[in-house]
Coordinates of C-alpha atoms in Angstrom, one line a residue:
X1299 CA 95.1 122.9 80.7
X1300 CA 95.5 121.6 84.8
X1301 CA 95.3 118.3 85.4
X1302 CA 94.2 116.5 88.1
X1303 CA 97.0 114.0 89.7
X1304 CA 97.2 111.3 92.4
X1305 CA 100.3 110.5 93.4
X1306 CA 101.7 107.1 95.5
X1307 CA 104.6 107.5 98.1
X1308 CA 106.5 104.4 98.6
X1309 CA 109.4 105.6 100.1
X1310 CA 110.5 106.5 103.7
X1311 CA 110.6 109.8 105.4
X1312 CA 113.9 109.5 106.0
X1313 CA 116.9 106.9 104.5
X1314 CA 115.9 107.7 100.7
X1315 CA 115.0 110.7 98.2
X1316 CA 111.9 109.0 97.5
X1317 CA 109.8 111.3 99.8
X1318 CA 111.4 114.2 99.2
X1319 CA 111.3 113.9 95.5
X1320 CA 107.6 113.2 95.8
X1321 CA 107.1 116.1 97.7
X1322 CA 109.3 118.6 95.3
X1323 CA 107.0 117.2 92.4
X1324 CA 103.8 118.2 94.3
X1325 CA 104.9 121.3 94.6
X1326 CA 105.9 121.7 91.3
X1327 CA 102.5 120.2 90.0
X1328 CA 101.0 122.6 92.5
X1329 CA 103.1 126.1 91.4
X1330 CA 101.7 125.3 87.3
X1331 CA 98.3 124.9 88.3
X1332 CA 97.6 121.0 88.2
X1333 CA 95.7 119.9 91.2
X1334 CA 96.3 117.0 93.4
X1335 CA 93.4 114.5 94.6
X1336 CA 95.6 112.8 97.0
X1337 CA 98.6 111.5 98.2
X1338 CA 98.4 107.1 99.1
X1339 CA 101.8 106.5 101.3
X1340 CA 102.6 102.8 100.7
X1341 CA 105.7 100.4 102.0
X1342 CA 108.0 102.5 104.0
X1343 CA 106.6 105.6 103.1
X1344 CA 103.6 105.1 105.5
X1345 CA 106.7 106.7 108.0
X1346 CA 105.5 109.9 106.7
X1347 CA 102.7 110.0 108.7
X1348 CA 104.6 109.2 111.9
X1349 CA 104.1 112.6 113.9
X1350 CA 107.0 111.7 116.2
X1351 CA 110.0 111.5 113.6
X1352 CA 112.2 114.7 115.4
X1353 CA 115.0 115.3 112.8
X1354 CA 117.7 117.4 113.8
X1355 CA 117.4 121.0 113.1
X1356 CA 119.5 121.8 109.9
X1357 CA 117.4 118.9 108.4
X1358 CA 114.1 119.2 106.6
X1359 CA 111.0 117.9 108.0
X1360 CA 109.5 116.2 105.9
X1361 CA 106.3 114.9 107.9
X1362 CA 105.6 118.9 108.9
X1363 CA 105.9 119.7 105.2
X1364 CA 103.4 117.4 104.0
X1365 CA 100.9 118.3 106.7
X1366 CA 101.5 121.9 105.3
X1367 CA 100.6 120.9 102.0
X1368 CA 97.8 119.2 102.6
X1369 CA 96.1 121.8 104.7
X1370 CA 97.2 124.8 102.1
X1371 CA 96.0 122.9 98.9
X1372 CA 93.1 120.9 100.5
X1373 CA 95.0 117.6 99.4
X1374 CA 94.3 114.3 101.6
X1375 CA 96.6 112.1 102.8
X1376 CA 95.9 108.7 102.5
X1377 CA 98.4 106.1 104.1
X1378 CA 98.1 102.1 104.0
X1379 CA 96.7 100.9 106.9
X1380 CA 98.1 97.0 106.7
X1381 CA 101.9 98.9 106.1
X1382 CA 101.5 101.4 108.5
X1383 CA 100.5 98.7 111.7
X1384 CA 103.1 96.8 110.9
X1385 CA 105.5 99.6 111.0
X1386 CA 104.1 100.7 114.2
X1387 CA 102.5 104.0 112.5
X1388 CA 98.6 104.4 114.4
X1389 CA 96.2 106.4 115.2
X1390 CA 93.6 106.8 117.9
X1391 CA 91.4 104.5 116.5
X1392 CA 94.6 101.7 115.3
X1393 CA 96.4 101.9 118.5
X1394 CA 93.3 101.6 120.8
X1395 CA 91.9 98.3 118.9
X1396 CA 95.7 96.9 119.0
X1397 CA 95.9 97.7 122.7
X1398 CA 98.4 100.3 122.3
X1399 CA 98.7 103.1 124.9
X1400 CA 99.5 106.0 122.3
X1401 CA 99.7 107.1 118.7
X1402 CA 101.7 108.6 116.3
X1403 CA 99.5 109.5 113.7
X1404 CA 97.2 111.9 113.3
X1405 CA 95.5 114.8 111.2
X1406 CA 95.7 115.9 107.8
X1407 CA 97.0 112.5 107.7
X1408 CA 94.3 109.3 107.7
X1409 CA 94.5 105.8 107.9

């Protein structure tokens, strides 16, 4: 029987396994059927949202594979607002009402 899961990221893009680990268990959830509602990045991991992380090209990136996910398997991607300003993670929206000149964040993720 699938069940439906929401899962909370907590930890960064990069500097743990958290985020990767997360990641590998959505796509395990996803490969037996289960569903996902959503995905909440919390703490550090609001750095997965951050569209201008550039790792080096025998790395995975992590940020592209979550946008992938979320646009194959119609899965939102919700990340704390409160964490992500003061991590310097924005969006249009955040970075104009801060007085910010330009963004890092944008679609499938959401602030």
């Amino acid at each position: 029987m699938p069940v439906n899961f929401a899962l909370l990221v907590t930890g960064s893009v990069y500097g743990s396994q958290q985020s990767g680990s997360a990641y590998l268990f959505a796509q395990a959830l996803l490969a037996k059927g289960h569903a996902i509602s959503g995905v909440f990045f919390y703490q550090d991991g609001v750095t997965n949202a951050n569209y201008l992380t550039a790792p080096a090209s025998d790395e995975c990136d992590l940020h592209a594979l979550w946008c992938e996910l979320a646009d194959k398997h119609y899965v939102t991607l919700h990340t704390c607002i409160a964490a992500a300003q003061r991590r310097g993670i924005l969006d249009a929206v955040t970075a104009k009402e801060a007085g910010k000149d330009t963004f890092n964040v944008h679609a499938p993720f959401l602030l």
